[in-house]
PDB file of C-alpha atoms in Angstrom:
ATOM      1  CA  MET N   1      84.327  75.104 118.838  1.00  0.00           C
ATOM      2  CA  SER N   2      87.619  75.027 120.716  1.00  0.00           C
ATOM      3  CA  ASN N   3      87.905  78.794 121.200  1.00  0.00           C
ATOM      4  CA  GLU N   4      84.351  79.209 122.527  1.00  0.00           C
ATOM      5  CA  PRO N   5      85.303  79.951 126.186  1.00  0.00           C
ATOM      6  CA  LYS N   6      87.865  82.536 125.007  1.00  0.00           C
ATOM      7  CA  LEU N   7      85.258  84.172 122.742  1.00  0.00           C
ATOM      8  CA  SER N   8      82.730  84.161 125.572  1.00  0.00           C
ATOM      9  CA  SER N   9      85.082  86.112 127.844  1.00  0.00           C
ATOM     10  CA  SER N  10      85.969  88.462 124.961  1.00  0.00           C
ATOM     11  CA  LEU N  11      82.281  89.213 124.403  1.00  0.00           C
ATOM     12  CA  GLU N  12      81.845  90.153 128.060  1.00  0.00           C
ATOM     13  CA  GLN N  13      84.495  92.869 127.682  1.00  0.00           C
ATOM     14  CA  LEU N  14      82.909  94.596 124.674  1.00  0.00           C
ATOM     15  CA  THR N  15      81.526  98.110 124.996  1.00  0.00           C
ATOM     16  CA  GLU N  16      77.929  98.758 124.040  1.00  0.00           C
ATOM     17  CA  ILE N  17      78.839  99.977 120.524  1.00  0.00           C
ATOM     18  CA  GLN N  18      81.315  97.113 119.985  1.00  0.00           C
ATOM     19  CA  ARG N  19      78.656  94.555 120.956  1.00  0.00           C
ATOM     20  CA  TYR N  20      76.028  96.283 118.796  1.00  0.00           C
ATOM     21  CA  VAL N  21      78.290  96.265 115.729  1.00  0.00           C
ATOM     22  CA  THR N  22      79.922  92.836 116.040  1.00  0.00           C
ATOM     23  CA  GLN N  23      77.062  90.804 117.498  1.00  0.00           C
ATOM     24  CA  GLU N  24      73.913  92.602 116.315  1.00  0.00           C
ATOM     25  CA  HIS N  25      75.185  93.556 112.831  1.00  0.00           C
ATOM     26  CA  GLY N  26      74.905  97.246 113.631  1.00  0.00           C
ATOM     27  CA  THR N  27      76.765 100.240 112.248  1.00  0.00           C
ATOM     28  CA  GLU N  28      78.580 102.920 114.175  1.00  0.00           C
ATOM     29  CA  PRO N  29      77.746 106.510 113.199  1.00  0.00           C
ATOM     30  CA  PRO N  30      79.930 107.781 110.327  1.00  0.00           C
ATOM     31  CA  TYR N  31      83.061 109.784 111.185  1.00  0.00           C
ATOM     32  CA  THR N  32      83.015 108.636 114.837  1.00  0.00           C
ATOM     33  CA  GLY N  33      85.234 105.533 114.842  1.00  0.00           C
ATOM     34  CA  LYS N  34      88.525 105.597 116.758  1.00  0.00           C
ATOM     35  CA  LEU N  35      90.417 103.996 113.863  1.00  0.00           C
ATOM     36  CA  LEU N  36      89.051 106.129 111.018  1.00  0.00           C
ATOM     37  CA  HIS N  37      91.990 108.547 110.914  1.00  0.00           C
ATOM     38  CA  ASN N  38      94.669 106.103 112.069  1.00  0.00           C
ATOM     39  CA  ARG N  39      97.712 106.427 109.758  1.00  0.00           C
ATOM     40  CA  ARG N  40     100.201 104.228 111.630  1.00  0.00           C
ATOM     41  CA  ASP N  41     101.784 101.098 110.155  1.00  0.00           C
ATOM     42  CA  GLY N  42     100.497  97.819 111.529  1.00  0.00           C
ATOM     43  CA  ILE N  43      97.737  95.252 111.295  1.00  0.00           C
ATOM     44  CA  TYR N  44      93.999  95.537 111.939  1.00  0.00           C
ATOM     45  CA  HIS N  45      92.526  92.554 113.782  1.00  0.00           C
ATOM     46  CA  CYS N  46      89.051  91.303 114.633  1.00  0.00           C
ATOM     47  CA  LEU N  47      88.130  92.881 117.971  1.00  0.00           C
ATOM     48  CA  VAL N  48      86.379  89.711 119.159  1.00  0.00           C
ATOM     49  CA  CYS N  49      88.855  86.924 118.297  1.00  0.00           C
ATOM     50  CA  ASN N  50      92.029  88.829 117.319  1.00  0.00           C
ATOM     51  CA  ALA N  51      92.256  87.240 113.847  1.00  0.00           C
ATOM     52  CA  PRO N  52      94.253  89.444 111.413  1.00  0.00           C
ATOM     53  CA  LEU N  53      92.006  91.193 108.887  1.00  0.00           C
ATOM     54  CA  PHE N  54      93.780  94.061 107.067  1.00  0.00           C
ATOM     55  CA  TYR N  55      97.296  95.438 106.649  1.00  0.00           C
ATOM     56  CA  SER N  56      97.604  99.197 107.161  1.00  0.00           C
ATOM     57  CA  ASP N  57      99.105  99.682 103.700  1.00  0.00           C
ATOM     58  CA  THR N  58      95.752  98.649 102.161  1.00  0.00           C
ATOM     59  CA  LYS N  59      93.844 101.342 104.094  1.00  0.00           C
ATOM     60  CA  TYR N  60      92.805 104.504 102.255  1.00  0.00           C
ATOM     61  CA  ASP N  61      90.521 107.496 102.774  1.00  0.00           C
ATOM     62  CA  SER N  62      87.379 106.809 100.770  1.00  0.00           C
ATOM     63  CA  GLY N  63      85.495 109.720 102.340  1.00  0.00           C
ATOM     64  CA  CYS N  64      82.646 107.423 103.403  1.00  0.00           C
ATOM     65  CA  GLY N  65      83.059 107.939 107.177  1.00  0.00           C
ATOM     66  CA  TRP N  66      84.385 104.485 108.049  1.00  0.00           C
ATOM     67  CA  PRO N  67      87.829 102.919 107.719  1.00  0.00           C
ATOM     68  CA  SER N  68      88.230 101.621 104.164  1.00  0.00           C
ATOM     69  CA  PHE N  69      90.587  98.997 102.790  1.00  0.00           C
ATOM     70  CA  TYR N  70      91.054  97.656  99.274  1.00  0.00           C
ATOM     71  CA  GLN N  71      91.864  94.072 100.310  1.00  0.00           C
ATOM     72  CA  PRO N  72      92.044  91.816 103.384  1.00  0.00           C
ATOM     73  CA  VAL N  73      95.226  90.086 104.608  1.00  0.00           C
ATOM     74  CA  HIS N  74      93.995  87.068 102.625  1.00  0.00           C
ATOM     75  CA  HIS N  75      90.653  86.237 100.998  1.00  0.00           C
ATOM     76  CA  ASP N  76      89.849  83.567 103.603  1.00  0.00           C
ATOM     77  CA  ALA N  77      90.092  86.109 106.469  1.00  0.00           C
ATOM     78  CA  ILE N  78      86.668  87.456 105.488  1.00  0.00           C
ATOM     79  CA  LYS N  79      83.316  85.707 105.141  1.00  0.00           C
ATOM     80  CA  TYR N  80      81.019  87.205 102.496  1.00  0.00           C
ATOM     81  CA  LEU N  81      77.206  87.135 102.784  1.00  0.00           C
ATOM     82  CA  THR N  82      74.384  88.664 100.766  1.00  0.00           C
ATOM     83  CA  ASP N  83      72.631  91.412 102.752  1.00  0.00           C
ATOM     84  CA  ASN N  84      69.224  92.563 101.497  1.00  0.00           C
ATOM     85  CA  THR N  85      68.363  94.818 104.449  1.00  0.00           C
ATOM     86  CA  HIS N  86      67.351  98.476 104.139  1.00  0.00           C
ATOM     87  CA  GLY N  87      65.991  97.942 100.613  1.00  0.00           C
ATOM     88  CA  MET N  88      69.469  97.387  99.134  1.00  0.00           C
ATOM     89  CA  GLU N  89      71.501  94.434  97.975  1.00  0.00           C
ATOM     90  CA  ARG N  90      74.935  94.583  99.564  1.00  0.00           C
ATOM     91  CA  VAL N  91      77.690  92.166 100.546  1.00  0.00           C
ATOM     92  CA  GLU N  92      78.133  91.911 104.298  1.00  0.00           C
ATOM     93  CA  ILE N  93      81.598  91.046 105.570  1.00  0.00           C
ATOM     94  CA  ARG N  94      82.269  89.075 108.734  1.00  0.00           C
ATOM     95  CA  CYS N  95      85.342  87.672 110.416  1.00  0.00           C
ATOM     96  CA  SER N  96      85.806  84.152 109.036  1.00  0.00           C
ATOM     97  CA  ASN N  97      87.077  82.930 112.394  1.00  0.00           C
ATOM     98  CA  CYS N  98      84.314  84.069 114.769  1.00  0.00           C
ATOM     99  CA  GLU N  99      81.552  85.509 112.503  1.00  0.00           C
ATOM    100  CA  ALA N 100      81.757  89.001 114.040  1.00  0.00           C
ATOM    101  CA  HIS N 101      80.091  91.566 111.785  1.00  0.00           C
ATOM    102  CA  LEU N 102      82.661  93.935 110.281  1.00  0.00           C
ATOM    103  CA  GLY N 103      80.781  95.990 107.675  1.00  0.00           C
ATOM    104  CA  HIS N 104      80.273  95.686 103.908  1.00  0.00           C
ATOM    105  CA  VAL N 105      82.328  95.479 100.731  1.00  0.00           C
ATOM    106  CA  PHE N 106      81.514  97.526  97.633  1.00  0.00           C
ATOM    107  CA  PRO N 107      82.821  97.400  94.035  1.00  0.00           C
ATOM    108  CA  ASP N 108      83.863 101.072  93.964  1.00  0.00           C
ATOM    109  CA  GLY N 109      87.337 100.945  95.484  1.00  0.00           C
ATOM    110  CA  PRO N 110      90.760 101.735  94.060  1.00  0.00           C
ATOM    111  CA  GLN N 111      93.004  99.466  92.067  1.00  0.00           C
ATOM    112  CA  PRO N 112      94.466  96.913  92.222  1.00  0.00           C
ATOM    113  CA  THR N 113      91.248  95.253  93.494  1.00  0.00           C
ATOM    114  CA  GLY N 114      88.520  97.795  92.755  1.00  0.00           C
ATOM    115  CA  GLU N 115      86.948  96.890  96.114  1.00  0.00           C
ATOM    116  CA  ARG N 116      86.123  99.054  99.129  1.00  0.00           C
ATOM    117  CA  TYR N 117      85.943  97.149 102.387  1.00  0.00           C
ATOM    118  CA  CYS N 118      83.957  99.601 104.522  1.00  0.00           C
ATOM    119  CA  VAL N 119      84.624  98.500 108.103  1.00  0.00           C
ATOM    120  CA  ASN N 120      83.331  99.696 111.458  1.00  0.00           C
ATOM    121  CA  SER N 121      86.151 100.802 113.789  1.00  0.00           C
ATOM    122  CA  ALA N 122      84.180  99.188 116.616  1.00  0.00           C
ATOM    123  CA  SER N 123      84.731  95.760 115.042  1.00  0.00           C
ATOM    124  CA  MET N 124      88.525  95.992 114.954  1.00  0.00           C
ATOM    125  CA  SER N 125      91.636  96.488 117.014  1.00  0.00           C
ATOM    126  CA  PHE N 126      94.905  97.827 115.636  1.00  0.00           C
ATOM    127  CA  ILE N 127      98.355  96.538 116.538  1.00  0.00           C
ATOM    128  CA  ASP N 128     101.022  99.172 115.909  1.00  0.00           C
ATOM    129  CA  GLY N 129     103.875  97.756 113.827  1.00  0.00           C
ATOM    130  CA  GLU N 130     106.514  99.889 115.556  1.00  0.00           C
ATOM    131  CA  ASN N 131     105.748  99.504 119.244  1.00  0.00           C
ATOM    132  CA  GLY N 132     103.155  96.698 119.434  1.00  0.00           C
ATOM    133  CA  ASN N 133     100.596  98.916 121.158  1.00  0.00           C
ATOM    134  CA  LYS N 134      96.986  97.838 120.732  1.00  0.00           C
ATOM    135  CA  THR N 135      94.175 100.278 120.058  1.00  0.00           C
ATOM    136  CA  SER N 136      90.595  98.995 120.195  1.00  0.00           C
ATOM    137  CA  GLY N 137      88.031 100.594 117.937  1.00  0.00           C
TER     138      GLY N 137
END
């Protein structure tokens, strides 16, 4: 993989919670993520490889405790896997570029897609559309 050295250095800079979520398929506690209440215009990116994941205009407050989106920037931005852990059948979502764990997608979101991409803040960074500032989750 051509971006392996870059990913390796990115992984070294992750906080404990960012590593736990993205590399160990963990979940941050609900209502604690830095990006949960973010209302600025911009783009959410994968924290590990910086691939674009979600536009801010697809983010909504689902009340679940994690940032929620109704669709990714494009379908190929996300990798979908069956997750049968914790006695449930869910669909895990990962970054298609680097396989970082993002969260899960559920079929109970708003229209036009009916999907709720429930994403850990710790798996994303946000680039502000106005000033270009980056906020890591």
